[in-house]
Coordinates of C-alpha atoms in Angstrom, one line a residue:
Chain A
M681 CA 0.0 0.0 0.0
N682 CA 1.6 3.3 -1.2
L683 CA 0.7 6.0 1.3
G684 CA 1.8 8.7 -1.1
V685 CA -0.8 7.5 -3.7
I686 CA -3.5 7.4 -1.0
R687 CA -2.7 10.9 0.1
A688 CA -2.7 12.2 -3.5
L689 CA -6.2 10.6 -4.1
V690 CA -7.6 11.9 -0.8
A691 CA -6.4 15.4 -1.5
K692 CA -7.9 15.2 -5.0
D693 CA -11.2 14.0 -3.7
F694 CA -11.4 16.7 -1.0
A695 CA -10.6 19.3 -3.6
L696 CA -13.3 18.0 -6.0
F697 CA -15.8 17.7 -3.2
F698 CA -15.5 21.3 -2.0
R699 CA -15.4 22.5 -5.6
N700 CA -18.9 21.1 -6.1
R701 CA -20.8 24.1 -4.8
F702 CA -23.9 22.1 -3.8
Y703 CA -21.9 19.7 -1.5
A704 CA -19.6 22.5 -0.3
Y705 CA -22.6 24.6 0.8
I706 CA -24.5 21.6 2.2
S707 CA -21.5 20.6 4.3
A708 CA -20.9 24.1 5.7
I709 CA -24.6 25.1 6.1
G710 CA -25.5 21.6 7.3
V711 CA -23.5 21.8 10.5
V712 CA -24.9 25.3 11.3
F713 CA -28.5 24.2 10.4
Y714 CA -28.5 21.1 12.6
L715 CA -26.9 23.1 15.5
I716 CA -29.6 25.7 15.2
I717 CA -32.3 22.9 15.3
Y718 CA -30.6 21.4 18.4
F719 CA -30.4 24.7 20.2
V720 CA -34.0 25.8 19.5
M721 CA -35.3 22.6 21.0
P722 CA -36.4 22.7 24.7
S723 CA -33.5 22.1 26.9
S724 CA -35.5 21.0 30.0
V725 CA -38.4 18.7 30.8
D726 CA -41.7 19.9 32.3
E727 CA -42.0 18.1 35.6
E728 CA -45.7 19.0 36.1
L729 CA -47.7 16.3 34.4
D730 CA -51.2 16.8 33.2
I731 CA -53.5 13.9 34.2
G732 CA -57.1 13.6 33.1
L733 CA -59.8 12.4 35.6
Y734 CA -63.2 11.1 34.8
A735 CA -65.1 10.5 38.0
P736 CA -69.0 10.4 37.9
V737 CA -68.7 10.1 41.7
L738 CA -65.7 11.4 43.5
P739 CA -65.0 9.8 46.9
P740 CA -64.1 12.3 49.6
A741 CA -60.6 10.9 49.9
F742 CA -60.1 11.3 46.2
E743 CA -60.6 15.0 46.5
L744 CA -57.0 15.1 47.8
I745 CA -55.8 14.1 44.4
Q746 CA -55.7 17.8 43.5
E747 CA -53.0 18.3 46.1
E748 CA -50.7 15.5 44.7
E749 CA -47.3 17.1 44.0
G750 CA -46.2 17.1 40.4
F751 CA -49.6 16.3 39.0
N752 CA -52.0 18.7 37.4
I753 CA -55.4 16.9 37.5
V754 CA -57.9 17.9 34.8
P755 CA -61.5 16.7 35.1
F756 CA -63.3 15.2 32.1
D757 CA -67.0 14.8 31.4
S758 CA -66.8 11.3 30.0
D759 CA -64.7 8.3 29.8
E760 CA -64.6 8.6 25.9
A761 CA -63.4 12.2 26.0
L762 CA -60.6 11.2 28.5
K763 CA -59.5 8.2 26.3
E764 CA -59.4 10.5 23.2
A765 CA -57.3 13.1 25.0
V766 CA -54.8 10.4 26.2
T767 CA -54.7 8.7 22.8
D768 CA -53.8 11.9 20.9
G769 CA -51.1 12.6 23.5
T770 CA -52.6 15.7 25.0
Y771 CA -52.4 13.9 28.4
Y772 CA -49.8 11.4 29.6
A773 CA -52.3 9.6 31.8
G774 CA -56.0 9.4 32.6
I775 CA -57.9 7.9 35.5
T776 CA -61.5 6.7 35.3
L777 CA -63.4 5.9 38.4
P778 CA -66.5 3.7 38.2
A779 CA -69.9 5.3 38.8
D780 CA -70.6 2.7 41.6
I781 CA -67.3 3.2 43.4
M782 CA -68.9 4.3 46.7
E783 CA -71.4 1.5 46.7
K784 CA -68.6 -1.0 46.1
F785 CA -66.5 0.5 48.9
A786 CA -69.5 0.3 51.2
S787 CA -70.3 -3.3 50.4
G788 CA -66.7 -4.3 50.8
E789 CA -66.2 -5.2 47.1
K790 CA -63.3 -4.0 45.1
P791 CA -64.2 -1.3 42.5
L792 CA -62.3 -1.4 39.2
V793 CA -60.3 1.8 38.5
T794 CA -59.1 2.1 34.9
L795 CA -55.8 3.9 34.2
Y796 CA -55.0 5.1 30.7
F797 CA -51.5 6.0 29.6
S798 CA -50.3 7.6 26.4
T799 CA -47.7 6.0 24.2
N800 CA -45.0 8.4 25.4
A801 CA -45.8 7.9 29.1
L802 CA -42.7 6.8 31.1
D803 CA -42.7 3.7 33.3
E804 CA -42.1 5.8 36.3
L805 CA -45.2 7.8 35.6
K806 CA -47.3 4.6 35.3
G807 CA -46.0 3.4 38.6
A808 CA -46.5 6.8 40.3
V809 CA -50.1 7.1 39.1
E810 CA -51.0 3.6 40.2
T811 CA -49.4 4.1 43.6
M812 CA -51.3 7.4 44.0
V813 CA -54.7 5.8 43.2
R814 CA -54.0 2.9 45.6
E815 CA -53.0 5.4 48.4
L816 CA -56.2 7.4 47.9
A817 CA -58.3 4.1 48.0
Y818 CA -56.5 3.2 51.2
L819 CA -57.3 6.6 52.7
Q820 CA -60.9 6.1 51.7
T821 CA -61.4 2.6 53.0
G822 CA -58.5 1.9 55.5
Q823 CA -57.7 -1.3 53.6
T824 CA -54.6 -1.9 51.5
L825 CA -56.1 -3.8 48.6
A826 CA -59.4 -1.9 48.3
I827 CA -59.4 -1.6 44.5
D828 CA -58.7 -3.5 41.3
I829 CA -56.7 -1.6 38.7
S830 CA -56.8 -2.0 35.0
S831 CA -54.0 -0.3 33.1
E832 CA -54.4 0.4 29.4
V833 CA -51.8 2.0 27.1
L834 CA -53.5 3.9 24.3
G835 CA -51.3 3.5 21.2
P836 CA -47.9 1.7 21.2
D837 CA -46.1 1.6 24.5
M838 CA -43.0 3.7 24.9
L839 CA -40.1 3.3 27.1
G840 CA -37.6 5.9 28.1
E841 CA -36.5 8.4 30.6
Q842 CA -36.9 12.1 31.0
I843 CA -34.4 13.4 28.6
P844 CA -34.9 16.8 26.9
I845 CA -36.2 16.3 23.4
R846 CA -33.2 18.0 21.9
D847 CA -30.9 15.5 23.4
R848 CA -33.0 12.7 22.0
M849 CA -33.0 14.5 18.7
R850 CA -29.3 15.0 18.5
I851 CA -28.7 11.4 17.5
L852 CA -31.1 11.9 14.5
L853 CA -29.4 15.1 13.7
V854 CA -25.9 13.7 13.7
I855 CA -26.9 10.7 11.6
M856 CA -28.6 13.0 9.1
L857 CA -25.5 15.3 9.0
V858 CA -23.1 12.4 8.5
M859 CA -25.3 10.7 5.9
F860 CA -25.3 13.8 3.7
E861 CA -21.6 13.4 3.3
M862 CA -22.3 9.8 2.2
M863 CA -24.4 11.2 -0.7
G864 CA -21.6 13.6 -1.6
L865 CA -19.2 10.8 -1.8
A866 CA -21.5 8.6 -3.8
S867 CA -22.0 11.5 -6.2
L868 CA -18.3 12.0 -6.5
I869 CA -17.6 8.4 -7.3
S870 CA -20.5 8.1 -9.8
E871 CA -19.2 11.3 -11.5
E872 CA -15.8 9.7 -11.8
V873 CA -17.3 6.6 -13.4
E874 CA -19.5 8.7 -15.8
Q875 CA -16.7 11.0 -16.8
G876 CA -14.3 8.1 -17.3
T877 CA -11.6 9.6 -14.9
I878 CA -11.7 6.3 -13.0
R879 CA -10.4 4.6 -16.1
A880 CA -7.5 7.0 -16.2
L881 CA -6.7 6.3 -12.6
L882 CA -6.9 2.5 -13.1
I883 CA -4.3 2.4 -15.8
T884 CA -1.7 4.0 -13.5
P885 CA 0.5 1.7 -11.3
M886 CA -1.9 2.4 -8.4
S887 CA -3.8 -0.6 -7.2
A888 CA -7.6 -0.9 -6.9
R889 CA -7.0 -1.5 -3.2
E890 CA -5.3 1.9 -2.8
L891 CA -8.1 3.6 -4.7
F892 CA -10.8 2.1 -2.4
T893 CA -8.7 2.9 0.7
A894 CA -8.4 6.5 -0.4
K895 CA -12.2 6.7 -1.0
L896 CA -12.9 5.1 2.4
V897 CA -10.5 7.5 4.2
M898 CA -12.0 10.5 2.4
G899 CA -15.6 9.6 2.9
A900 CA -15.2 8.4 6.5
S901 CA -13.0 11.3 7.6
L902 CA -15.3 13.9 6.0
A903 CA -18.3 12.4 7.8
F904 CA -16.5 11.8 11.1
I905 CA -15.1 15.3 11.3
Q906 CA -18.5 16.9 10.9
G907 CA -20.2 14.4 13.2
I908 CA -17.7 14.8 16.0
L909 CA -17.7 18.6 15.6
F910 CA -21.5 18.6 16.0
M911 CA -21.5 16.2 18.9
A912 CA -18.8 18.2 20.7
I913 CA -20.7 21.5 20.3
V914 CA -24.1 20.0 21.5
G915 CA -22.5 18.3 24.5
G916 CA -22.8 14.8 23.0
L917 CA -19.2 14.0 24.2
N918 CA -19.8 15.0 27.8
H919 CA -20.4 11.4 28.8
Q920 CA -18.4 8.3 27.7
P921 CA -16.8 10.3 24.9
L922 CA -14.6 7.3 23.7
I923 CA -17.7 5.1 23.1
T924 CA -19.4 7.9 21.2
I925 CA -16.2 8.6 19.1
I926 CA -15.7 5.0 18.3
A927 CA -19.4 4.5 17.4
L928 CA -19.3 7.6 15.2
L929 CA -16.1 6.5 13.5
L930 CA -17.6 3.1 12.7
G931 CA -20.8 4.8 11.6
S932 CA -18.9 7.1 9.3
A933 CA -17.2 4.0 7.7
L934 CA -20.6 2.3 7.5
F935 CA -22.1 5.2 5.6
T936 CA -19.1 5.4 3.3
G937 CA -19.6 1.7 2.5
T938 CA -23.2 2.5 1.8
G939 CA -22.0 5.4 -0.4
F940 CA -20.0 2.8 -2.4
L941 CA -23.2 0.8 -2.9
I942 CA -25.1 3.9 -4.0
A943 CA -22.3 4.9 -6.4
S944 CA -22.4 1.5 -8.0
L945 CA -26.1 2.1 -8.7
A946 CA -26.3 5.8 -9.4
R947 CA -25.6 7.3 -12.8
D948 CA -25.4 11.0 -11.9
M949 CA -25.7 13.4 -9.0
L950 CA -29.5 13.3 -9.1
S951 CA -29.7 9.5 -8.9
S952 CA -27.1 9.6 -6.2
M953 CA -29.4 11.9 -4.3
G954 CA -32.4 9.7 -5.0
W955 CA -30.7 6.5 -3.7
G956 CA -29.0 8.5 -0.9
I957 CA -32.3 9.8 0.5
T958 CA -33.8 6.3 0.4
A959 CA -30.8 5.0 2.4
L960 CA -31.0 8.1 4.7
L961 CA -34.6 7.4 5.5
I962 CA -33.9 3.8 6.3
Y963 CA -30.9 4.6 8.4
A964 CA -32.7 7.4 10.3
I965 CA -35.5 5.0 11.5
P966 CA -33.6 3.9 14.7
S967 CA -33.0 7.5 15.6
F968 CA -36.7 8.2 15.4
G969 CA -37.1 5.4 17.8
I970 CA -34.9 7.2 20.2
M971 CA -36.9 10.4 19.9
F972 CA -40.2 8.6 20.3
P973 CA -39.6 5.5 22.4
G974 CA -41.9 2.6 21.6
I975 CA -42.7 3.5 18.0
I976 CA -40.4 0.9 16.6
T977 CA -40.0 -2.7 17.7
D978 CA -37.3 -5.4 17.3
W979 CA -37.4 -5.3 13.5
A980 CA -35.3 -2.1 13.7
K981 CA -32.4 -4.1 14.9
A982 CA -32.0 -5.3 11.4
I983 CA -31.0 -1.8 10.4
P984 CA -27.2 -1.3 10.8
S985 CA -27.6 2.2 12.1
Y986 CA -29.6 1.0 15.0
Y987 CA -26.4 0.0 16.8
L988 CA -24.8 3.3 16.0
A989 CA -27.8 5.3 17.3
D990 CA -28.2 3.1 20.4
A991 CA -24.5 3.2 21.3
M992 CA -24.5 7.0 21.0
H993 CA -27.8 7.4 22.8
Q994 CA -26.8 5.1 25.7
A995 CA -23.4 6.7 26.0
S996 CA -24.2 10.3 25.6
N997 CA -27.7 10.4 27.3
F998 CA -27.4 7.7 29.9
N999 CA -23.7 7.7 30.6
A1000 CA -23.7 3.9 29.7
G1001 CA -20.2 2.4 29.6
W1002 CA -18.6 -0.4 27.7
G1003 CA -20.5 -3.0 29.7
D1004 CA -23.7 -1.8 28.1
N1005 CA -22.3 -0.9 24.7
W1006 CA -19.8 -3.6 23.7
A1007 CA -22.4 -5.6 21.9
N1008 CA -23.5 -2.5 19.9
I1009 CA -20.0 -1.7 18.9
L1010 CA -19.2 -5.3 17.9
I1011 CA -22.4 -5.6 15.8
L1012 CA -21.7 -2.2 14.2
L1013 CA -18.2 -3.4 13.3
G1014 CA -19.7 -6.6 11.8
F1015 CA -22.2 -4.6 9.7
N1016 CA -19.3 -2.3 8.6
I1017 CA -17.3 -5.3 7.3
V1018 CA -20.2 -6.7 5.4
I1019 CA -21.4 -3.3 3.9
I1020 CA -17.9 -2.0 3.0
W1021 CA -17.0 -5.3 1.4
G1022 CA -20.2 -5.4 -0.5
G1023 CA -19.8 -1.8 -1.6
I1024 CA -16.3 -2.5 -2.9
M1025 CA -17.4 -5.5 -4.8
A1026 CA -20.3 -3.6 -6.4
L1027 CA -18.1 -0.7 -7.3
R1028 CA -15.4 -3.0 -8.8
R1029 CA -18.1 -4.5 -11.1
R1030 CA -19.1 -0.9 -12.1
F1031 CA -15.5 0.1 -12.8
Q1032 CA -15.0 -2.9 -15.1
Chain B
M463 CA 10.5 -11.4 -29.3
A464 CA 13.1 -10.1 -26.9
Q465 CA 13.3 -6.7 -28.5
D466 CA 9.5 -6.4 -29.0
A467 CA 7.8 -3.7 -26.9
I468 CA 4.4 -5.2 -27.5
F469 CA 3.6 -8.9 -28.2
A470 CA 0.1 -10.2 -28.7
D471 CA -0.4 -13.9 -29.0
N472 CA -3.8 -15.2 -30.1
L473 CA -5.7 -12.5 -28.1
T474 CA -9.4 -13.1 -27.9
Y475 CA -12.2 -11.2 -26.1
R476 CA -15.9 -11.7 -26.2
Y477 CA -18.8 -9.6 -24.9
G478 CA -21.3 -12.3 -24.4
N479 CA -21.7 -13.9 -27.7
L480 CA -20.1 -11.1 -29.6
V481 CA -16.4 -11.8 -30.5
A482 CA -14.8 -8.3 -30.3
V483 CA -11.2 -9.5 -30.7
D484 CA -10.8 -12.7 -32.6
H485 CA -7.5 -14.6 -32.1
I486 CA -5.2 -11.8 -33.1
S487 CA -1.4 -12.0 -33.0
F488 CA 1.1 -9.2 -33.7
S489 CA 4.2 -7.6 -32.3
V490 CA 5.5 -4.0 -32.2
A491 CA 9.2 -3.3 -32.0
K492 CA 10.7 -0.8 -29.5
G493 CA 10.7 2.7 -31.0
E494 CA 8.1 1.8 -33.7
I495 CA 4.9 3.5 -34.4
L496 CA 2.1 1.0 -35.2
G497 CA -1.0 2.5 -36.8
F498 CA -4.0 0.4 -35.8
L499 CA -6.7 1.1 -38.3
G500 CA -10.3 0.0 -38.5
P501 CA -13.9 1.2 -38.6
N502 CA -15.9 1.7 -35.4
G503 CA -16.6 -1.6 -33.7
A504 CA -13.7 -3.4 -35.4
G505 CA -12.2 -4.2 -32.0
K506 CA -9.4 -1.6 -31.8
T507 CA -10.4 -0.1 -28.4
T508 CA -10.9 -3.6 -26.9
T509 CA -7.4 -4.5 -28.0
V510 CA -6.0 -1.4 -26.3
K511 CA -7.9 -2.3 -23.2
I512 CA -6.4 -5.8 -23.1
L513 CA -2.9 -4.4 -23.8
T514 CA -3.2 -1.8 -21.0
G515 CA -4.6 -4.3 -18.5
Q516 CA -8.1 -2.9 -18.4
L517 CA -9.6 -6.2 -19.7
K518 CA -8.3 -9.7 -19.2
P519 CA -8.3 -11.6 -22.5
K520 CA -10.6 -14.7 -22.7
E521 CA -7.9 -16.4 -24.6
G522 CA -4.3 -15.7 -25.5
K523 CA -1.6 -13.6 -23.9
A524 CA -0.4 -10.0 -24.1
T525 CA 3.2 -9.2 -23.3
L526 CA 4.6 -5.6 -22.9
L527 CA 8.3 -5.1 -22.5
G528 CA 8.7 -8.8 -21.8
M529 CA 6.1 -8.8 -19.0
D530 CA 2.8 -10.7 -19.1
V531 CA 0.2 -8.0 -18.7
A532 CA -2.2 -10.3 -16.8
H533 CA 0.3 -11.1 -14.1
N534 CA 2.4 -7.9 -13.9
I535 CA -0.3 -5.3 -14.3
E536 CA 1.1 -2.7 -11.9
R537 CA 4.7 -3.0 -13.4
V538 CA 3.3 -2.9 -16.9
Q539 CA 1.1 0.2 -16.1
A540 CA 4.2 2.0 -14.7
E541 CA 5.8 1.8 -18.1
I542 CA 2.8 2.9 -20.3
G543 CA 1.0 6.1 -21.0
V544 CA -2.6 6.0 -22.3
C545 CA -4.4 8.8 -24.1
F546 CA -8.1 7.8 -24.3
E547 CA -10.5 8.5 -27.1
E548 CA -13.0 10.2 -24.8
T549 CA -12.0 13.2 -22.7
N550 CA -11.6 11.9 -19.1
L551 CA -10.0 14.8 -17.3
Y552 CA -10.9 16.2 -13.9
Q553 CA -13.0 19.1 -15.1
R554 CA -13.1 21.0 -11.8
M555 CA -9.3 20.9 -11.5
S556 CA -6.7 23.0 -13.4
A557 CA -4.5 21.5 -16.1
L558 CA -1.5 21.7 -13.7
E559 CA -3.5 20.0 -10.9
N560 CA -4.5 17.2 -13.3
L561 CA -0.9 16.6 -14.3
N562 CA 0.5 16.9 -10.8
L563 CA -2.0 14.3 -9.6
F564 CA -0.9 11.8 -12.2
A565 CA 2.8 12.6 -11.5
R566 CA 2.1 11.6 -7.8
L567 CA 0.3 8.4 -8.9
F568 CA 3.3 7.5 -11.1
D569 CA 5.7 8.7 -8.4
V570 CA 7.5 11.0 -10.8
K571 CA 10.0 13.1 -8.9
P572 CA 10.8 15.8 -9.6
F573 CA 8.0 16.7 -12.0
D574 CA 7.8 19.9 -14.0
G575 CA 4.2 20.1 -15.1
Y576 CA 4.6 23.6 -16.5
A577 CA 7.3 22.4 -18.9
L578 CA 5.0 19.6 -20.1
L579 CA 2.1 22.0 -20.6
K580 CA 4.4 24.4 -22.5
R581 CA 5.3 21.5 -24.8
V582 CA 1.7 20.9 -25.7
G583 CA 1.0 24.6 -26.1
L584 CA -1.0 25.2 -22.9
A585 CA 1.5 27.5 -21.1
G586 CA -0.3 30.5 -19.7
R587 CA -3.6 28.5 -19.2
E588 CA -2.1 26.1 -16.7
K589 CA -4.2 27.4 -13.7
D590 CA -7.5 27.5 -15.6
R591 CA -10.0 24.9 -14.7
V592 CA -10.3 22.3 -17.5
E593 CA -14.0 22.8 -17.8
N594 CA -13.1 26.2 -19.4
Y595 CA -10.9 24.6 -22.1
S596 CA -11.8 24.1 -25.7
K597 CA -11.9 20.6 -27.2
G598 CA -8.5 21.0 -28.8
M599 CA -7.0 22.2 -25.5
K600 CA -8.5 19.3 -23.6
Q601 CA -7.1 16.8 -26.1
R602 CA -3.6 18.3 -25.9
L603 CA -3.9 18.0 -22.1
M604 CA -4.9 14.4 -22.5
V605 CA -1.8 13.8 -24.5
A606 CA 0.3 15.7 -21.9
R607 CA -1.1 13.5 -19.2
S608 CA -0.2 10.4 -21.1
L609 CA 3.4 11.7 -21.1
V610 CA 3.7 12.5 -17.4
S611 CA 5.8 9.4 -16.6
Q612 CA 7.8 9.5 -19.9
P613 CA 6.4 6.1 -20.8
Q614 CA 8.2 3.5 -22.8
I615 CA 5.0 2.6 -24.6
L616 CA 2.4 5.2 -25.5
F617 CA -1.2 4.1 -26.4
L618 CA -3.0 6.9 -28.3
D619 CA -6.6 6.2 -29.1
E620 CA -7.9 8.6 -31.8
P621 CA -5.7 11.5 -30.5
T622 CA -6.7 13.9 -33.2
A623 CA -10.3 13.0 -33.7
G624 CA -12.5 16.1 -34.3
L625 CA -9.6 18.6 -33.7
D626 CA -8.7 21.7 -35.7
P627 CA -5.7 21.5 -38.0
T628 CA -3.4 23.4 -35.6
S629 CA -4.2 21.1 -32.6
S630 CA -3.9 18.0 -34.8
E631 CA -0.5 19.1 -36.1
A632 CA 0.7 19.9 -32.6
I633 CA -0.2 16.4 -31.5
R634 CA 1.4 14.8 -34.6
N635 CA 4.6 16.6 -33.8
I636 CA 4.5 15.3 -30.2
I637 CA 4.0 11.8 -31.5
L638 CA 7.1 12.1 -33.7
E639 CA 9.1 13.7 -30.8
E640 CA 8.2 10.8 -28.6
R641 CA 9.4 8.3 -31.2
E642 CA 12.7 10.2 -31.3
R643 CA 12.9 9.8 -27.5
G644 CA 12.6 6.1 -28.1
A645 CA 9.0 5.5 -27.1
T646 CA 7.0 2.8 -28.8
I647 CA 3.7 4.2 -30.0
F648 CA 0.4 2.2 -30.6
L649 CA -1.7 4.6 -32.5
T650 CA -5.4 3.8 -32.9
T651 CA -7.1 5.8 -35.6
H652 CA -9.5 5.7 -38.5
D653 CA -7.7 8.6 -40.1
M654 CA -5.8 6.9 -42.8
M655 CA -3.9 10.0 -43.8
E656 CA -2.6 10.4 -40.3
A657 CA -1.7 6.8 -40.1
D658 CA 0.1 6.9 -43.4
K659 CA 2.0 10.0 -42.4
L660 CA 3.1 8.8 -38.9
S661 CA 3.2 5.0 -38.9
D662 CA 6.1 2.8 -39.5
R663 CA 3.6 -0.1 -40.0
V664 CA -0.1 -0.2 -40.1
A665 CA -2.5 -3.0 -39.0
F666 CA -6.0 -3.2 -40.5
M667 CA -8.5 -4.5 -38.1
N668 CA -12.0 -5.7 -39.3
Q669 CA -14.6 -7.6 -37.3
G670 CA -12.1 -8.5 -34.6
K671 CA -9.4 -9.8 -36.9
I672 CA -6.2 -8.3 -38.2
V673 CA -6.6 -8.6 -42.0
A674 CA -3.4 -6.9 -43.0
L675 CA -0.2 -5.8 -41.2
D676 CA 2.7 -4.2 -43.0
T677 CA 4.4 -0.9 -43.8
P678 CA 2.2 1.6 -45.7
D679 CA 4.5 1.3 -48.8
N680 CA 4.4 -2.5 -48.9
L681 CA 0.6 -2.5 -48.5
K682 CA 0.3 0.0 -51.4
Q683 CA 2.6 -2.0 -53.5
Q684 CA 0.9 -5.3 -52.7
Y685 CA -2.8 -4.1 -53.0
G686 CA -2.7 -0.8 -54.7
K687 CA -2.8 0.0 -58.4
R688 CA -0.1 2.5 -59.7
A689 CA -1.2 4.6 -62.6
L690 CA -0.5 7.7 -64.7
K691 CA -3.4 10.1 -64.9
A692 CA -3.4 12.5 -67.8
R693 CA -5.8 15.3 -68.9
V694 CA -5.8 15.8 -72.6
S695 CA -7.3 18.6 -74.7
K696 CA -9.6 17.7 -77.7
K697 CA -9.9 19.7 -80.9
D698 CA -13.1 21.3 -79.7
G699 CA -11.3 22.5 -76.6
K700 CA -12.9 20.0 -74.2
L701 CA -10.7 18.2 -71.6
E702 CA -10.8 14.4 -71.2
S703 CA -9.0 12.0 -68.7
R704 CA -6.7 9.2 -69.7
E705 CA -5.3 6.5 -67.3
I706 CA -2.3 4.3 -68.0
D707 CA -1.5 1.3 -65.8
L708 CA 2.1 1.6 -64.7
D709 CA 2.6 -2.1 -63.9
T710 CA 2.1 -3.7 -67.4
P711 CA 4.6 -4.5 -70.2
Q712 CA 2.7 -2.1 -72.5
T713 CA 3.2 0.9 -70.2
A714 CA 6.1 2.5 -72.2
D715 CA 4.2 2.1 -75.5
A716 CA 1.1 3.5 -74.0
V717 CA 2.9 6.6 -72.7
Q718 CA 4.6 7.1 -76.1
G719 CA 1.3 6.7 -77.9
L720 CA -0.4 9.2 -75.5
F721 CA 2.1 12.0 -76.3
K722 CA 2.1 11.2 -80.0
K723 CA -1.7 11.1 -80.5
E724 CA -3.0 13.6 -77.9
K725 CA -2.3 17.0 -76.6
V726 CA -1.4 16.3 -72.9
V727 CA -2.4 19.2 -70.6
T728 CA -1.5 17.6 -67.2
L729 CA 0.1 14.4 -66.2
H730 CA 0.7 12.9 -62.8
S731 CA 1.2 9.6 -61.1
E732 CA -1.4 8.2 -58.7
E733 CA -1.0 5.6 -56.0
A734 CA -3.6 3.9 -53.8
T735 CA -4.4 5.3 -50.4
L736 CA -4.7 3.2 -47.3
E737 CA -8.5 3.8 -47.5
D738 CA -8.5 2.3 -51.0
I739 CA -6.6 -0.7 -49.8
F740 CA -8.8 -1.2 -46.7
I741 CA -11.8 -1.2 -49.0
K742 CA -10.2 -3.6 -51.3
I743 CA -9.3 -6.0 -48.5
T744 CA -12.5 -5.8 -46.4
G745 CA -15.1 -4.4 -48.7
R746 CA -15.8 -1.7 -46.0
R747 CA -14.9 1.9 -45.6
L748 CA -12.8 2.9 -42.6
T749 CA -15.3 5.6 -41.7
E750 CA -18.3 3.3 -41.5

């Protein structure tokens, strides 16, 4: 492997990339744009939670519910109206008391209290609401197991913790930012094929291995530098920086391999964009899952970027160390090998 | 074979069922210019691709400077320069940047790109982006790029196609200078005048096969008809043409008879062109 040749090719690719006005502007503006999006997002979480209550009959002890700290109780006129408000996400939780609650308490029977939770309700909230209702029932009856509770999640269940939305969103932003570079690389390669310059390169003493190494170095470094710059500015490196850096480096290489695959299919800049956006949408799905926990299920684990997004999310948002992330990193590495190898094979065929 | 720069033995290449190159064998001596002539689709470019290591032959073997191309591709490519038919320069880079890039890929140190550009008549425009060049300037830059490593073998694929006379002449002069330097030149063209003027030998390629290979003079002698062409003036003032075959026993009598019986206005000899010979051999025109 001749390092001088690789340096020459990387320098040439960087020069050509930044002389393409579209990609030069996108690269420069992209970082600023995503930073703006991040900083306009709320940086704190509202600790006062709105909870809906439908109670045809309100037991005296339950009147204390208004005094519960951290909850803002909003009365509803019907069970249907409450369900609708929880389903569309206006309220995180709703409580419906049965009309015969007092009669049941009086006869020693257990009334059925129904709890509704929205898809983005946290586990802690569910536990807190249930505990609160049981406490109020105890106050009312003096018995510990005075009620039966039925919990219902309206819409898909979501897991997660209280993290500002912008910190959830930064994983999506960094992946989008890095993937735009992938489109630029794919466009650059397909332009080389279409203009025949790749033929001129391949009749020099340089080997195909050196050519692919140079493209990989160029693509991955361009993506990595922007990604790491973004993460550093938005505080994504404040916790477990090494894990985030390694994950981002592997992710940049993964997207470069994907760029090779796109370049093997695309005929010009426009088709590079078309294929690139398709890949971008697929690769962005796991990051949407981080923004809105519960909207995706295990099938998302088939998407290579899942392990990149999860590793960065766990490390930067939960301070999760190697014990929690080694599997993510290893699987990401495995996907890298497969996709880069596949990309190189596909491009070789195109070059020939 | 030891002194041959290029040796092709039974080369064959197929695209699916189409035989593009059909068991061709030839050699080119060091310092020789071989004109490779044939109409579009004859297999010229495929032959160049095989010789330069871009394609692996389905059968046969190509040897450059004694090295098997298939097994020594990087060593072979270090010794050759290729000027492609289609312009494949980096358009958003300057002429000098294009040459410097290839100098680094060939590990040429020190490299004076400016001197090379001056040689092809592009001095003063070296920092302009190639996208702003005319077709002739781009073609001259293509030739300059093929010379970056001072190659022992130069493959030129239609180097003057579609160029103005000045650019064509500049490129022809460079080809002759390169031969003076000792380079072997494989010149692919369907311009028979250019091939006739520059080539030591020419090969005619048709439908994947080499149908003739010799010096232009030998081919003309072997396949061409030599004749005298005369214009004579009749009594009524009208001009008529007369033709006398130069290769028959009656030639002397015919010439004597012409001058005795007719008033000769002009007289000149005529020999066959490579185009005529190609048509005679293949029944096709070079420009088809």
